[in-house]
Coordinates of C-alpha atoms and ligand atoms in Angstrom, one line a residue:
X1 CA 128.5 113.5 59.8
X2 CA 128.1 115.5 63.0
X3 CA 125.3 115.1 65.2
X4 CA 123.4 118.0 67.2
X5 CA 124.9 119.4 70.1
X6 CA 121.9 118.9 71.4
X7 CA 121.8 115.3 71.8
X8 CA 125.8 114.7 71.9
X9 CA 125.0 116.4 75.1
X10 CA 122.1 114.5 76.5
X11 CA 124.1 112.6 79.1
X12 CA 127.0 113.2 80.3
X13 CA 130.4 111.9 79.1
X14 CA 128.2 108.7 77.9
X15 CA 127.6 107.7 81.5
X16 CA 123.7 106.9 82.1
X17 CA 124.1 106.3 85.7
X18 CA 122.8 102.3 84.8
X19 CA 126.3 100.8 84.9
X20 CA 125.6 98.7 87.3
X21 CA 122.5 97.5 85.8
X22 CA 124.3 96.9 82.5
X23 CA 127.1 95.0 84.3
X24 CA 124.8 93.0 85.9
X25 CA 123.3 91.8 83.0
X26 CA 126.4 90.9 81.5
X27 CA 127.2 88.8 84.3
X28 CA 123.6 87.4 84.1
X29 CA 123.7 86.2 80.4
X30 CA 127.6 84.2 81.7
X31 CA 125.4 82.6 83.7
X32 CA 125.9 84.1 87.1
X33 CA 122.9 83.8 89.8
X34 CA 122.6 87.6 90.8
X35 CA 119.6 88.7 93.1
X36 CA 118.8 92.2 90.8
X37 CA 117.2 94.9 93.3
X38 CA 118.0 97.6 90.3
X39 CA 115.1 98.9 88.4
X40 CA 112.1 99.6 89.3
X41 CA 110.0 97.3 87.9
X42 CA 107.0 95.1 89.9
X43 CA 107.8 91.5 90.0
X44 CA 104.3 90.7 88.4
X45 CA 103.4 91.2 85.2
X46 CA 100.3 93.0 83.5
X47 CA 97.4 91.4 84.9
X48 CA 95.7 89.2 82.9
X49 CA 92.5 90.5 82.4
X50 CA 93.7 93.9 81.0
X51 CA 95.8 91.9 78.6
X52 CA 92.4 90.2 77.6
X53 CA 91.1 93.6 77.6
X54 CA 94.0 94.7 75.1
X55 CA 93.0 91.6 72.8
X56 CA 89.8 91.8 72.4
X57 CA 89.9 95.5 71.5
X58 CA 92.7 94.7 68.9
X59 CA 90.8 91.6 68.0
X60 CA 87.5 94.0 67.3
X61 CA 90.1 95.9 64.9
X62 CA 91.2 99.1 67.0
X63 CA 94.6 98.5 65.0
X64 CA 94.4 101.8 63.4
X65 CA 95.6 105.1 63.7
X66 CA 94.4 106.1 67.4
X67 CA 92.5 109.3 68.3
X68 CA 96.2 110.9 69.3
X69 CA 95.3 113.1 72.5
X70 CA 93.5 109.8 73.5
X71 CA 90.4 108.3 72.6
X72 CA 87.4 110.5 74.6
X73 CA 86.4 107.7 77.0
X74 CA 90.0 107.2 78.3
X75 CA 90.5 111.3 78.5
X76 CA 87.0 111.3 80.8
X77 CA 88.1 108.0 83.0
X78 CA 91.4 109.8 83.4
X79 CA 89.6 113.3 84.3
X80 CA 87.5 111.7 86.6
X81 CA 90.1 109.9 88.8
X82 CA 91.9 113.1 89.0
X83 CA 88.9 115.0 90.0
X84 CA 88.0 112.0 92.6
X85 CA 91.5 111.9 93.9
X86 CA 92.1 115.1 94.4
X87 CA 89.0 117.2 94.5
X88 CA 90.1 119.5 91.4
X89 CA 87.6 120.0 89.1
X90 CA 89.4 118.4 85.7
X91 CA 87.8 117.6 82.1
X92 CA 88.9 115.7 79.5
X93 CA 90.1 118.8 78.2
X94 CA 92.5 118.9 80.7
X95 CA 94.2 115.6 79.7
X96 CA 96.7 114.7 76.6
X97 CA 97.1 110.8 76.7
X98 CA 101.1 109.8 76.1
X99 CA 103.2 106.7 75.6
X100 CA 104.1 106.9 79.2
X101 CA 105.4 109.2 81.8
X102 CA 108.6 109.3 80.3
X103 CA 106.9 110.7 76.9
X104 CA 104.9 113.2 79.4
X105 CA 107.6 114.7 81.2
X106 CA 109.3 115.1 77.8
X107 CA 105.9 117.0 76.8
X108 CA 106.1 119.2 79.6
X109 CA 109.7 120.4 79.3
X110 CA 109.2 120.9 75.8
X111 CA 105.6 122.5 76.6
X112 CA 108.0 125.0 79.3
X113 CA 111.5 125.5 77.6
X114 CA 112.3 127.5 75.1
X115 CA 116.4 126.4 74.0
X116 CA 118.7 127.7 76.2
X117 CA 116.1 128.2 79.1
X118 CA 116.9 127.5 82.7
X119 CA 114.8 124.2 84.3
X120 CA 115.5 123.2 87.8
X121 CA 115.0 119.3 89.2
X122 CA 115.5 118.5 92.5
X123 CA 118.5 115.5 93.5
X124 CA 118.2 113.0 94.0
X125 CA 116.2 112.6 91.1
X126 CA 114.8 109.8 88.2
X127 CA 117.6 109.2 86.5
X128 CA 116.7 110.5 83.2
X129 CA 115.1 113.6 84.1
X130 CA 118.7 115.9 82.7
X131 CA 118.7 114.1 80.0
X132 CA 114.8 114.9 78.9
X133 CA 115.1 118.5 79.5
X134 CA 118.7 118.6 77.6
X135 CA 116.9 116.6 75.1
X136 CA 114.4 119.2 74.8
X137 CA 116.7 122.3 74.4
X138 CA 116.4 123.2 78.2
X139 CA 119.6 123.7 80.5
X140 CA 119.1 121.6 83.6
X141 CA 120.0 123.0 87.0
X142 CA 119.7 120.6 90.1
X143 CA 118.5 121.6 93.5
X144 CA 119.7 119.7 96.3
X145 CA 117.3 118.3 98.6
X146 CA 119.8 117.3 101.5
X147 CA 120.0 113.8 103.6
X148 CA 120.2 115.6 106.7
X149 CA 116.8 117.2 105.9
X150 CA 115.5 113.5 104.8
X151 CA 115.4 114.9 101.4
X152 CA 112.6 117.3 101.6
X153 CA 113.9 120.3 99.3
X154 CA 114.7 123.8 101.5
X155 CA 113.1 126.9 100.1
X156 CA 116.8 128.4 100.1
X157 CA 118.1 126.2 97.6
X158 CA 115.4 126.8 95.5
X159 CA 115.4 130.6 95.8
X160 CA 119.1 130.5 95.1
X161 CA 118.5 128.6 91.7
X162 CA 115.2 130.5 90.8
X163 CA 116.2 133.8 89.8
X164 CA 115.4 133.5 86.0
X165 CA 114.8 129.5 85.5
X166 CA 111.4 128.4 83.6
X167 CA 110.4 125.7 85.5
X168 CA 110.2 123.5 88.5
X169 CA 110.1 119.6 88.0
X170 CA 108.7 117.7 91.4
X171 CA 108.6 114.3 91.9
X172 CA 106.6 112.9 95.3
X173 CA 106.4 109.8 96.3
X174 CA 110.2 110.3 95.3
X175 CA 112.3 108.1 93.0
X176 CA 114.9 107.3 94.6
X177 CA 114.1 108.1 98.0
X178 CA 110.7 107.2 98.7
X179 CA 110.1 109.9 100.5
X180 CA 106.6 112.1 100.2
X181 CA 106.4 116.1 100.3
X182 CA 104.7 117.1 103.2
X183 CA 102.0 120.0 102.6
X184 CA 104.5 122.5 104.6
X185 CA 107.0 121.4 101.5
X186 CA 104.7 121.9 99.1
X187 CA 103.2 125.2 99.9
X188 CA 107.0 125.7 100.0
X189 CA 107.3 125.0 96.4
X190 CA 104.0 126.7 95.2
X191 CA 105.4 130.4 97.0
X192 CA 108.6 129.7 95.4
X193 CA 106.8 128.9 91.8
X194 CA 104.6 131.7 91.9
X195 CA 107.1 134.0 92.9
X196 CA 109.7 133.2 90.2
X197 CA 106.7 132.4 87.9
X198 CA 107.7 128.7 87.1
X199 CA 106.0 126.2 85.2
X200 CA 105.6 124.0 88.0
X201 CA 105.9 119.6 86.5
X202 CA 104.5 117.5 89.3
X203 CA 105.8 113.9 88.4
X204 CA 103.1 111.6 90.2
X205 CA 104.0 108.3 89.1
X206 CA 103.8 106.6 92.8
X207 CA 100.5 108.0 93.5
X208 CA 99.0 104.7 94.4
X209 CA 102.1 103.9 96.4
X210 CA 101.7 105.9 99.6
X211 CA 102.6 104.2 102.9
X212 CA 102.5 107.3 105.3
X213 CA 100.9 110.8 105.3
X214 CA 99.5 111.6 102.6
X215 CA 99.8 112.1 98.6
X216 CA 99.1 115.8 97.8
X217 CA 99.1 117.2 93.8
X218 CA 100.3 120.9 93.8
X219 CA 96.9 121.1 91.5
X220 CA 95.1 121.1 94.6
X221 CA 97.1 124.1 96.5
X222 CA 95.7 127.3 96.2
X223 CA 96.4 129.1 93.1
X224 CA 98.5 126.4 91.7
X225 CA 96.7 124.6 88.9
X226 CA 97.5 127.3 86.1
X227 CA 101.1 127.0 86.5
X228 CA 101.4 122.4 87.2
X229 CA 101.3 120.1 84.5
X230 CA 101.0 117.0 86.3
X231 CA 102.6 113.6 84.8
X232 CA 100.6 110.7 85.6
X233 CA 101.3 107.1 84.0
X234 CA 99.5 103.4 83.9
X235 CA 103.2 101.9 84.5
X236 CA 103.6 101.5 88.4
X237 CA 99.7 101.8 89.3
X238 CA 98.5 98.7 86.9
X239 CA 102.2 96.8 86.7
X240 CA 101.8 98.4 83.1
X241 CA 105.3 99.3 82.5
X242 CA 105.3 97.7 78.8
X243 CA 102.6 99.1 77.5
X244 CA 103.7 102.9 77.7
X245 CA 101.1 104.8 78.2
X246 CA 100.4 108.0 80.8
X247 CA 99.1 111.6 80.6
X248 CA 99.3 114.9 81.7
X249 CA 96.9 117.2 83.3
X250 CA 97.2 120.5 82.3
X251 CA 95.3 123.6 82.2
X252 CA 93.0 123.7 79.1
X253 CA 94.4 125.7 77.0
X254 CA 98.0 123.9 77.1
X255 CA 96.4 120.8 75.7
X256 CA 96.1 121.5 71.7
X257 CA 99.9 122.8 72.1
X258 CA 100.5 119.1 73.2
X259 CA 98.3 117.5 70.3
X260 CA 100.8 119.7 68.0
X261 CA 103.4 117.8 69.2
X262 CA 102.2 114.6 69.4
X263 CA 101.2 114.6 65.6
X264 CA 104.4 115.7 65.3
X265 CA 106.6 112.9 67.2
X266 CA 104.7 110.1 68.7
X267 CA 101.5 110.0 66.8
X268 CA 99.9 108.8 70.1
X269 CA 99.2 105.9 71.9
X270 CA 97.8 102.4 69.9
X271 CA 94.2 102.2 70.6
X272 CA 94.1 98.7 71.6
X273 CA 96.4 99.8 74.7
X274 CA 94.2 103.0 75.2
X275 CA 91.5 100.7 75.8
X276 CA 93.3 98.2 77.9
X277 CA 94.0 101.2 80.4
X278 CA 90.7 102.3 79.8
X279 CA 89.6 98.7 81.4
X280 CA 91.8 98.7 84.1
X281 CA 91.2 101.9 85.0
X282 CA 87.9 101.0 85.6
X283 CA 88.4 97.9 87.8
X284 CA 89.2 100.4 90.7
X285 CA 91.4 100.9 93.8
X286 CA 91.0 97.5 94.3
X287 CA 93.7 96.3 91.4
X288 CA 95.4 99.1 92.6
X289 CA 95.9 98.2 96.0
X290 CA 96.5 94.9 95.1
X291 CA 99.4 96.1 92.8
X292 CA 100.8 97.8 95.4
X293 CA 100.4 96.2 98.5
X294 CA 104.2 93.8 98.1
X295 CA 105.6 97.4 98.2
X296 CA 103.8 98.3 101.4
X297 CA 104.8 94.9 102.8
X298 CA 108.1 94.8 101.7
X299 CA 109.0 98.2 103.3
X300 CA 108.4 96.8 106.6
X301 CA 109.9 94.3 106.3
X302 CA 113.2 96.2 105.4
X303 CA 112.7 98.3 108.1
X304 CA 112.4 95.0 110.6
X305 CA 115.3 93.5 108.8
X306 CA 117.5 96.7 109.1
X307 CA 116.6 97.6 112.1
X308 CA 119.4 96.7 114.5
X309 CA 121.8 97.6 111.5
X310 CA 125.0 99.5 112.7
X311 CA 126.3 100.5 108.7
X312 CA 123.2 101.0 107.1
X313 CA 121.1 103.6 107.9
X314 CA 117.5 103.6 106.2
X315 CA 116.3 106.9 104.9
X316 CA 112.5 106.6 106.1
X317 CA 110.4 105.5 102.7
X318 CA 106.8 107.0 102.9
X319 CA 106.3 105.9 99.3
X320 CA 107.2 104.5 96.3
X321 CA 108.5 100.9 95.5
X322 CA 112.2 101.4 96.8
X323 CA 114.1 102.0 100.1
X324 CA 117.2 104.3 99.9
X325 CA 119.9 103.4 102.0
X326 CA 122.4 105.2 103.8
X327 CA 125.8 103.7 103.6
X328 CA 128.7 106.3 104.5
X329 CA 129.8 104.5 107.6
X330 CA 131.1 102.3 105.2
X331 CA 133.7 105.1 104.0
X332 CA 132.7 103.6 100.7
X333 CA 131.2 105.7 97.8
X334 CA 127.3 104.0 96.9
X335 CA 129.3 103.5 93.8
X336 CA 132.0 101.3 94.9
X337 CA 130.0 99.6 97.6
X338 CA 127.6 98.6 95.0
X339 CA 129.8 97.4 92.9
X340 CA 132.1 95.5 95.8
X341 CA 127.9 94.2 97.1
X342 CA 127.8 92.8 93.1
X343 CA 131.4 90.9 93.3
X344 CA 131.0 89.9 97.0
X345 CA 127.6 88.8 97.2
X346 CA 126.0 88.3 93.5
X347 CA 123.4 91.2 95.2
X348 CA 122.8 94.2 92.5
X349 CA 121.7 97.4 94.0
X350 CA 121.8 101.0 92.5
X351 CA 124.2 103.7 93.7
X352 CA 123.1 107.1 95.3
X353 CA 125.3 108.3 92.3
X354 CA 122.8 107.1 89.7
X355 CA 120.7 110.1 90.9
X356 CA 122.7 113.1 91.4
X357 CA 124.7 114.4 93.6
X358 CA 122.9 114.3 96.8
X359 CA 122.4 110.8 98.0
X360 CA 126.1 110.2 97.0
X361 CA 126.9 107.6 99.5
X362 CA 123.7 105.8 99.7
X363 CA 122.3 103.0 98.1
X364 CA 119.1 102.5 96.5
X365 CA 117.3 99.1 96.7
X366 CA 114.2 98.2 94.8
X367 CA 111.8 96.1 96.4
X368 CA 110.8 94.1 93.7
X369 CA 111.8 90.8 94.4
X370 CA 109.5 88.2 96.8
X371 CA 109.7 88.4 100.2
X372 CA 111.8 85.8 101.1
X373 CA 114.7 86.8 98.4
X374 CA 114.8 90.4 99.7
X375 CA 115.1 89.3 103.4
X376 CA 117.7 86.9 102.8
X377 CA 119.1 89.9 100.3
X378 CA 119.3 92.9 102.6
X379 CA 120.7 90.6 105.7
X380 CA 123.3 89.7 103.2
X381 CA 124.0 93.7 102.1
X382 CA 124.2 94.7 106.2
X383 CA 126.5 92.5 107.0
X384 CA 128.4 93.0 104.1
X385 CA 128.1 96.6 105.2
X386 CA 129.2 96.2 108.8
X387 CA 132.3 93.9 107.7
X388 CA 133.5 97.4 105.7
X389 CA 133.1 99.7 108.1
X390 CA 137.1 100.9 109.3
Ligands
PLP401 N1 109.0 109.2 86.6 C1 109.6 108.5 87.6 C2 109.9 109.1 88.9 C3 109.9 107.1 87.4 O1 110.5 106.4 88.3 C4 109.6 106.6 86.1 C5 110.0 105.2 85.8 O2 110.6 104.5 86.6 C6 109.0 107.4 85.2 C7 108.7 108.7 85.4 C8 108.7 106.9 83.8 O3 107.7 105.9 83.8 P1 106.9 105.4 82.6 O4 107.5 106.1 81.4 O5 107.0 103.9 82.5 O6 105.5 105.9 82.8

């Protein structure tokens, strides 16, 4: 029997960008010792008390069917922190609870798109951010935001890819690069938007990871908020990866449109995790500072570490849990040197590659190993590097 076109074509020629990650844990279950600086997961798990949290609401017998845009106290909790956060007045009616950013970002494309329509990402991007909108029918057009320009996106390649697209998919704090949007960037994006009349998806999954300058939503830029469906998720705030569940915050009358389609796919989140999130939601920016304060640590430390570095260049991370590294001195592709960093020195890092186009030749490394591990990990990768360079 043949399958759709549709998802035949999800990825291209099979390649997922994670062979690295895949390789290295073939090597793993033979046995090998590998230091993995690969995905982006924290090196904690769920905290305890949320996980109590979790039991005792499935314990008190929330096992059933959940209420599918999410329950109406984890819709306000959500609306709230927005509102606080960002000072734009936001209801629960603004909010659809999802299994995760990944399930929200697939919302939102499908919310956008009709088939065949036109929706532009910016490279280096998440790597599965093609495959959702080819998943959803979409035709995905990347927009190079350059290395030379530290990866902010230029209002010319946008303009040269607007003419007729749908929508605009953002993601600040940046994965890979961990770099941050500044307000002259954004107001950037919003003219651009507006002018082409663009759904504008603002991925905000790092939005308790900010190291330097500051976080800003499109929602709070003037005349944005009918056009941005923001994607929020529990994963990298709370170290609540497993669980799957985020939002989106979208204007009002988006949200029953989502409900549609979550009866129709996911049937929601389980209630015992809504209330979980619910929970730790409510702890505060306390848990999440705690959460992300190895990040914030770790970066430094890179930065100390790489410092004197002669064949790796760090792209400046203002964000997120990674640091992107620049390793072209190396006349190596991020590809190959990752691969010759596996064999050479059991070290597992992603390529540029893995994102698109435009951080070919760099690295990306998580920081999501302890302290210690990663120093003795990224002295090991520079000198590695240096020993390369012609
Ligand atoms: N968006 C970005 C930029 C990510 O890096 C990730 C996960 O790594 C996601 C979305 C999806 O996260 P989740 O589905 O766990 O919320």
């Amino acid at each position: 029997m043949r399958l759709s076109n549709r998802i035949l074509t999800m990825i291209d020629d099979g390649d997922d960008g994670w062979a690295i990650y895949h390789e290295t844990k073939r090597r793993q279950a033979a046995g090998e010792q590998i230091t993995v600086l690969t995905i982006g997961e924290h090196d904690r798990r769920t905290a305890p008390e949320i996980l109590k949290a979790m039991h005792d609401s499935a314990m008190g017998g929330n096992t059933g069917y959940a209420d599918i845009p999410g329950s109406p106290s984890l819709r306000a909790t959500i609306a709230e922190r927005v509102e606080a956060r960002t000072g734009v007045k936001t209801t629960a009616a603004n909010i659809m609870v999802t299994p995760g950013g990944q399930a929200a970002l697939y919302a939102a494309h499908t919310a956008a798109l009709d088939p065949g329509d036109r929706a532009l990402y910016i490279d280096p991007y998440y790597a599965t951010y093609p495959g959702t909108i080819r998943g959803t029918g979409g035709v995905d057009v990347p927009v190079r935001a350059r290395a030379e320009n530290d990866f902010q996106p230029a209002r010319a390649d946008l303009e040269a890819a607007a003419t007729g697209a749908k929508s605009l998919l953002i993601n600040s704090p940046n994965n890979p690069t961990g770099v941050i949007y500044s307000r002259e960037t954004l107001a950037m994006i919003g003219e651009v938007a507006t002018k082409h009349d663009l759904w504008l998806i603002s991925d905000e999954v790092y939005d308790t990871q900010v190291w330097e300058g500051e976080h800003l939503s499109p929602r709070q830029l003037p005349g944005l908020a009918d056009r941005t469906m923001v994607i929020g998720s529990m994963s990298k705030s709370h170290a609540m990866t497993g669980s799957r569940i985020g939002w989106i915050v979208a204007p009002e009358e988006v949200i029953p449109h989502l409900l549609f389609l979550s009866t129709n796919t996911t049937y929601g989140v389980p209630g015992f995790i809504q209330d979980a999130a619910e929970f730790a939601l409510n702890q505060g920016q306390g848990l999440e500072d705690a959460i992300a304060e190895p990040f914030r640590r770790r970066r430094l430390l890179a930065q100390e570490v790489l410092k004197g570095a002669n064949a790796v260049r760090m792209v400046p991370p203002s964000g997120a849990m990674y640091v992107m590294l620049d390793i072209r001195a190396t006349g190596l592709s991020g590809e190959d040197f990752a691969f010759a960093l596996l064999d050479a020195e059991k070290i597992s890092v992603m390529p540029g590659e893995s994102f698109g186009t435009a951080a070919a030749g760099h690295v990306r490394v998580a920081l999501t190993v302890d302290d210690d591990r990663l120093t003795d990990a990224l002295v090991r990768l520079a000198a590695f590097a240096a020993g390369l360079v012609p």
